[in-house]
PDB file of C-alpha atoms in Angstrom:
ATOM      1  CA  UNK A   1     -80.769  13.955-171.078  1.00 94.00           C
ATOM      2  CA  UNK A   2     -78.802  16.677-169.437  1.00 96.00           C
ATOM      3  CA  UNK A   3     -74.868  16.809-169.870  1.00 97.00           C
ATOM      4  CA  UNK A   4     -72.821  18.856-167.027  1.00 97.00           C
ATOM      5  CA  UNK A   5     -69.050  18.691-166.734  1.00 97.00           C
ATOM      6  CA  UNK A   6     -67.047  20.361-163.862  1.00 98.00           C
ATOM      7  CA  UNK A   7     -63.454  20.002-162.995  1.00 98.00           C
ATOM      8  CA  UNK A   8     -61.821  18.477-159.996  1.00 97.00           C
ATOM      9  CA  UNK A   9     -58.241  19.466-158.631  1.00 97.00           C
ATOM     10  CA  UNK A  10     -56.480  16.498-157.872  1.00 97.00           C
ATOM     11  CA  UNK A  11     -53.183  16.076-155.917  1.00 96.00           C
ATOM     12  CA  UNK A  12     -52.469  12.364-157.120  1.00 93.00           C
ATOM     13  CA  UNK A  13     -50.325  10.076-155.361  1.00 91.00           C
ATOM     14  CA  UNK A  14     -53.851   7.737-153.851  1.00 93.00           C
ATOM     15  CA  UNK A  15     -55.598  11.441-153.494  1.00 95.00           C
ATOM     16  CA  UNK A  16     -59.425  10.389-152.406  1.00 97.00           C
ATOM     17  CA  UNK A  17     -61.698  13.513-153.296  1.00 98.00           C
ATOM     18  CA  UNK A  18     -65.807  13.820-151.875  1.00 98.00           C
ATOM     19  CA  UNK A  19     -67.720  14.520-155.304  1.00 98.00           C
ATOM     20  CA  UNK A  20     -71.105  14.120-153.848  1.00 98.00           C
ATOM     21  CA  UNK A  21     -72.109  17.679-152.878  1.00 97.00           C
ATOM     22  CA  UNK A  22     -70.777  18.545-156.670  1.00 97.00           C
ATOM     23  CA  UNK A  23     -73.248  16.197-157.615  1.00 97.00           C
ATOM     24  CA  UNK A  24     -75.963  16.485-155.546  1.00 96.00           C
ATOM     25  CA  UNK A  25     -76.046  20.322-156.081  1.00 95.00           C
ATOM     26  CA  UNK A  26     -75.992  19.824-160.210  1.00 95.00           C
ATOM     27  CA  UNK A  27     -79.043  17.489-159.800  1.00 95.00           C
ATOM     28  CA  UNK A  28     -80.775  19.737-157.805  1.00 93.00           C
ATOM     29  CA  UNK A  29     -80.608  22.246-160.397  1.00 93.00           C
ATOM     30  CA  UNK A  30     -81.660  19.994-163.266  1.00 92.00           C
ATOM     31  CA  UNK A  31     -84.849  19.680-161.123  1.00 88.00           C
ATOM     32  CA  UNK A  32     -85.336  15.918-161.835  1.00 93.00           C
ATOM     33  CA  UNK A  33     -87.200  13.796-159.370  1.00 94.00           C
ATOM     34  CA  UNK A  34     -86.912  10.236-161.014  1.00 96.00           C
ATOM     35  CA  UNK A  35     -84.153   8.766-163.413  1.00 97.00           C
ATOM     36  CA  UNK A  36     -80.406   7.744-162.930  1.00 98.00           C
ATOM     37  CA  UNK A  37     -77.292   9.792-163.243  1.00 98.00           C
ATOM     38  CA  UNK A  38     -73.734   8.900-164.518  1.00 98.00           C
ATOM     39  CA  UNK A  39     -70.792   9.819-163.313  1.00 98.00           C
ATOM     40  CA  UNK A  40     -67.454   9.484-165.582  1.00 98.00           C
ATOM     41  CA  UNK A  41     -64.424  10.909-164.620  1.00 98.00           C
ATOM     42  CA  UNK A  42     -61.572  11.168-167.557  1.00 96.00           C
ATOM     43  CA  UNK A  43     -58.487   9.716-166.713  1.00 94.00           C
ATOM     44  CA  UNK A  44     -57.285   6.051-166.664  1.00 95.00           C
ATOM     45  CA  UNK A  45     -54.924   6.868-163.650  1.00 97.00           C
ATOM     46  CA  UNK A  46     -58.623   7.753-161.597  1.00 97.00           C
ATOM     47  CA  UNK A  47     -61.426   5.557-160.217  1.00 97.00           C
ATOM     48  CA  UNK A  48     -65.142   6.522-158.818  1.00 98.00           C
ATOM     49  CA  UNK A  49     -66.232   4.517-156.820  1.00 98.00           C
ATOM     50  CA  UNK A  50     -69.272   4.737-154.415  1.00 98.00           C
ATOM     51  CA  UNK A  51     -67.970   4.029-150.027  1.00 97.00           C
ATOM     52  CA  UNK A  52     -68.303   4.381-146.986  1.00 96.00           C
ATOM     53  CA  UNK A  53     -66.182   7.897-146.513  1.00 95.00           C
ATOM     54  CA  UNK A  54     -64.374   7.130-143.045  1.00 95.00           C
ATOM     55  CA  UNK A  55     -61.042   7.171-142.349  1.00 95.00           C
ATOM     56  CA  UNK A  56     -60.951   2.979-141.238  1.00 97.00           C
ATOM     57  CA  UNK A  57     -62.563   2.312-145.385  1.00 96.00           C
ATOM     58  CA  UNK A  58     -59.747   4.906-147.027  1.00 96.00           C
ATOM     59  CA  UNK A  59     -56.970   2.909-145.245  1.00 97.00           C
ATOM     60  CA  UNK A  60     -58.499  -0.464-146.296  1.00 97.00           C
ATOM     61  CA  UNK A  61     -58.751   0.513-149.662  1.00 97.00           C
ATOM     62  CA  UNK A  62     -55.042   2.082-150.024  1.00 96.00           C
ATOM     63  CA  UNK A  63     -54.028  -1.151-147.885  1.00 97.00           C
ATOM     64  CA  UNK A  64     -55.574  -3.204-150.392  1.00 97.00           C
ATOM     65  CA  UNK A  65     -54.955  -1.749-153.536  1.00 97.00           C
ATOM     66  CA  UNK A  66     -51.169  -1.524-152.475  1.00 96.00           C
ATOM     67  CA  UNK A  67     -51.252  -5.506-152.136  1.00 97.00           C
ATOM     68  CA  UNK A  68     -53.094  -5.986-155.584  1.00 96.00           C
ATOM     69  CA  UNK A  69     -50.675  -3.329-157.323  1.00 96.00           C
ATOM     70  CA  UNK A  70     -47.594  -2.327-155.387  1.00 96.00           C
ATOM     71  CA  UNK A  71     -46.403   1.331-156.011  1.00 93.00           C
ATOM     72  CA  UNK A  72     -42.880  -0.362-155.722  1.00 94.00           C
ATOM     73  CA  UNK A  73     -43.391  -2.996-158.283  1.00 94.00           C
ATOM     74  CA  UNK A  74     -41.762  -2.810-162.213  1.00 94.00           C
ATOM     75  CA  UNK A  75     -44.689  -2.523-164.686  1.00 95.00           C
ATOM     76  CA  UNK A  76     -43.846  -3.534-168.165  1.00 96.00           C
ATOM     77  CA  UNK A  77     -46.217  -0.386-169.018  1.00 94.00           C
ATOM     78  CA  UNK A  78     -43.605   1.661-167.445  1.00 92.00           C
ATOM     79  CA  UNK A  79     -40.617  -0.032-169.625  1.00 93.00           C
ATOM     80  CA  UNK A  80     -42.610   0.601-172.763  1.00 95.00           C
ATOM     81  CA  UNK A  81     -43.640   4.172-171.872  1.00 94.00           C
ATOM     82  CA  UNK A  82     -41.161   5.433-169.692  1.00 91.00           C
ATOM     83  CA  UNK A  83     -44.356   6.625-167.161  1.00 91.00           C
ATOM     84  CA  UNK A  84     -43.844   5.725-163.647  1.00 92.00           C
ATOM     85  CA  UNK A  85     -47.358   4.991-163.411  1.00 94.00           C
ATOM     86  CA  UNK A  86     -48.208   1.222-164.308  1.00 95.00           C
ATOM     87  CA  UNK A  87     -49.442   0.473-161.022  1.00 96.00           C
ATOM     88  CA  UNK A  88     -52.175   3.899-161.181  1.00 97.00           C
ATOM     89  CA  UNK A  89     -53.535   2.432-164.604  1.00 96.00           C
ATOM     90  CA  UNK A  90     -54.101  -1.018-163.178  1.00 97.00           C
ATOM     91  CA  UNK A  91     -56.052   1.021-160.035  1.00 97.00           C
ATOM     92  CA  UNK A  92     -58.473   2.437-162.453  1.00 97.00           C
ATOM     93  CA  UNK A  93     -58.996  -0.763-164.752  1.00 96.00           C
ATOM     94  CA  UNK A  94     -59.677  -2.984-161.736  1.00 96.00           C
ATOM     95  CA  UNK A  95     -62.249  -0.633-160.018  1.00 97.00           C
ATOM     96  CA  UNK A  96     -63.511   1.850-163.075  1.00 97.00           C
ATOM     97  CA  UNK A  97     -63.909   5.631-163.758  1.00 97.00           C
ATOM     98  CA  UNK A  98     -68.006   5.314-163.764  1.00 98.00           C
ATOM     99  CA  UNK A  99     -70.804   4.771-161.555  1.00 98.00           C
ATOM    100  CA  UNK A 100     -74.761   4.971-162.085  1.00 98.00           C
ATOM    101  CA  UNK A 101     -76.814   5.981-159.197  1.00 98.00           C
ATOM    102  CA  UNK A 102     -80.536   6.252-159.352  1.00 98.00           C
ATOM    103  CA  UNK A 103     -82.406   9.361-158.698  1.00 97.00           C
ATOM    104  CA  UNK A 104     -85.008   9.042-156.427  1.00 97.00           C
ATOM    105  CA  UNK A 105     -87.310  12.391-155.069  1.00 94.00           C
ATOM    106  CA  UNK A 106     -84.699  14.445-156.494  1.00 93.00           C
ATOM    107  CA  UNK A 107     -82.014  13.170-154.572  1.00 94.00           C
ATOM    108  CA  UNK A 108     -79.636  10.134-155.384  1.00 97.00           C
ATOM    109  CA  UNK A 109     -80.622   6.832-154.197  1.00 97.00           C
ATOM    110  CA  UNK A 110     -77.855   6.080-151.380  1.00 96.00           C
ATOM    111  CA  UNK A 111     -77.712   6.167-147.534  1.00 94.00           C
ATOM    112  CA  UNK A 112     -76.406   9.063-146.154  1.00 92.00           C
ATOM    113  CA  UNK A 113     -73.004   8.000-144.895  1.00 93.00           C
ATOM    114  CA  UNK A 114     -72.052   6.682-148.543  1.00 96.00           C
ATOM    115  CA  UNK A 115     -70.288   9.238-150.710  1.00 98.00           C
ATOM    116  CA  UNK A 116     -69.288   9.575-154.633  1.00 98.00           C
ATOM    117  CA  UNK A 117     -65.540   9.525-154.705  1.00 98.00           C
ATOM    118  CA  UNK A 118     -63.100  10.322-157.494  1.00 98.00           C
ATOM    119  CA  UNK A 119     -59.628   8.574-156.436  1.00 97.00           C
ATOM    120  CA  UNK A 120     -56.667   9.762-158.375  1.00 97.00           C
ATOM    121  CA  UNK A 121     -53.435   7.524-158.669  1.00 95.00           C
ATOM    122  CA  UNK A 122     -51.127   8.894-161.348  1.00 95.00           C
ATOM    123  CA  UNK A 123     -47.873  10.494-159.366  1.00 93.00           C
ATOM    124  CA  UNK A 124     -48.941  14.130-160.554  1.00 93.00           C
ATOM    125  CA  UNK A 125     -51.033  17.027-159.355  1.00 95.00           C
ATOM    126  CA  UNK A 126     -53.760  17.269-162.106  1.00 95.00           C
ATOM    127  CA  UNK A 127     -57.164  18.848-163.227  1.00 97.00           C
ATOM    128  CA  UNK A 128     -59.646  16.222-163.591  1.00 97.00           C
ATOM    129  CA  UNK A 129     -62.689  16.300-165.455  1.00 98.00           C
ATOM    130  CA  UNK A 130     -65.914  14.763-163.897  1.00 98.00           C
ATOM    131  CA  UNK A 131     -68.871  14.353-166.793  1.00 98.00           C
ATOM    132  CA  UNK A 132     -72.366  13.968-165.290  1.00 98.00           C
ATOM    133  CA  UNK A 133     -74.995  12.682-167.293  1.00 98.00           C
ATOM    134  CA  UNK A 134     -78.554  12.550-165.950  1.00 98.00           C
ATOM    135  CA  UNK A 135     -81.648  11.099-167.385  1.00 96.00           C
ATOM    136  CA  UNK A 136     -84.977  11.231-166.183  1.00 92.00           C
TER     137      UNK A 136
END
């Protein structure tokens, strides 16, 4: 198994970041041409999630999310903490920091218009970090 971690700047606040190329270009160097990689990213304000990169899916997604947890809404997390970020912690729960892709010919196993994306919630600018795992 090969282990590779990188870091991600994140502005928060719904911030969708493109993590593929980091990806792709880490595989390429591990020089595997069959197995499965993992991506993890730390933080249970984040989510990565594998879409459709456009414009039209991004607003969906915000749209949605903001109807399943409302940025506006009282979280009892927030009471107990005294974080303003209950509705960024029920983000990542619902749709996960982790995805496995398989590697196929050196390359992962998804159509070209679909893209790895780390999504970052919490209400502050942070450094993310993204843990790749590849087997094969």
């Amino acid at each position: 198994m090969n282990c590779i971690d990188f870091n991600v700047h994140s502005s928060g606040h719904g911030d969708f970041i493109d993590i593929t190329q980091d990806i792709c270009e880490r595989i390429k160097n591990i020089n595997v041409s069959q197995g499965i990689a993992s991506i993890f990213v730390r933080g249970v304000t984040c989510a990565t999630v594998l879409m459709r990169y456009e414009e039209g899916t991004k607003a969906d997604i915000k749209n949605l999310l903001q109807q399943l947890a409302p940025i506006e809404h009282k979280y009892v997390h927030e009471v107990t903490t005294q974080d303003d970020n209950g509705y960024a912690h029920l983000i990542s729960s619902l749709l996960g920091q982790s995805l496995v892709i398989p590697i196929r010919d050196s390359q992962l196993a998804v159509s070209d218009s679909h893209r790895i994306i780390m999504m970052d919630y919490d209400p502050k600018e942070s450094m993310r970090k993204v843990y790749l795992s590849v087997i094969g």
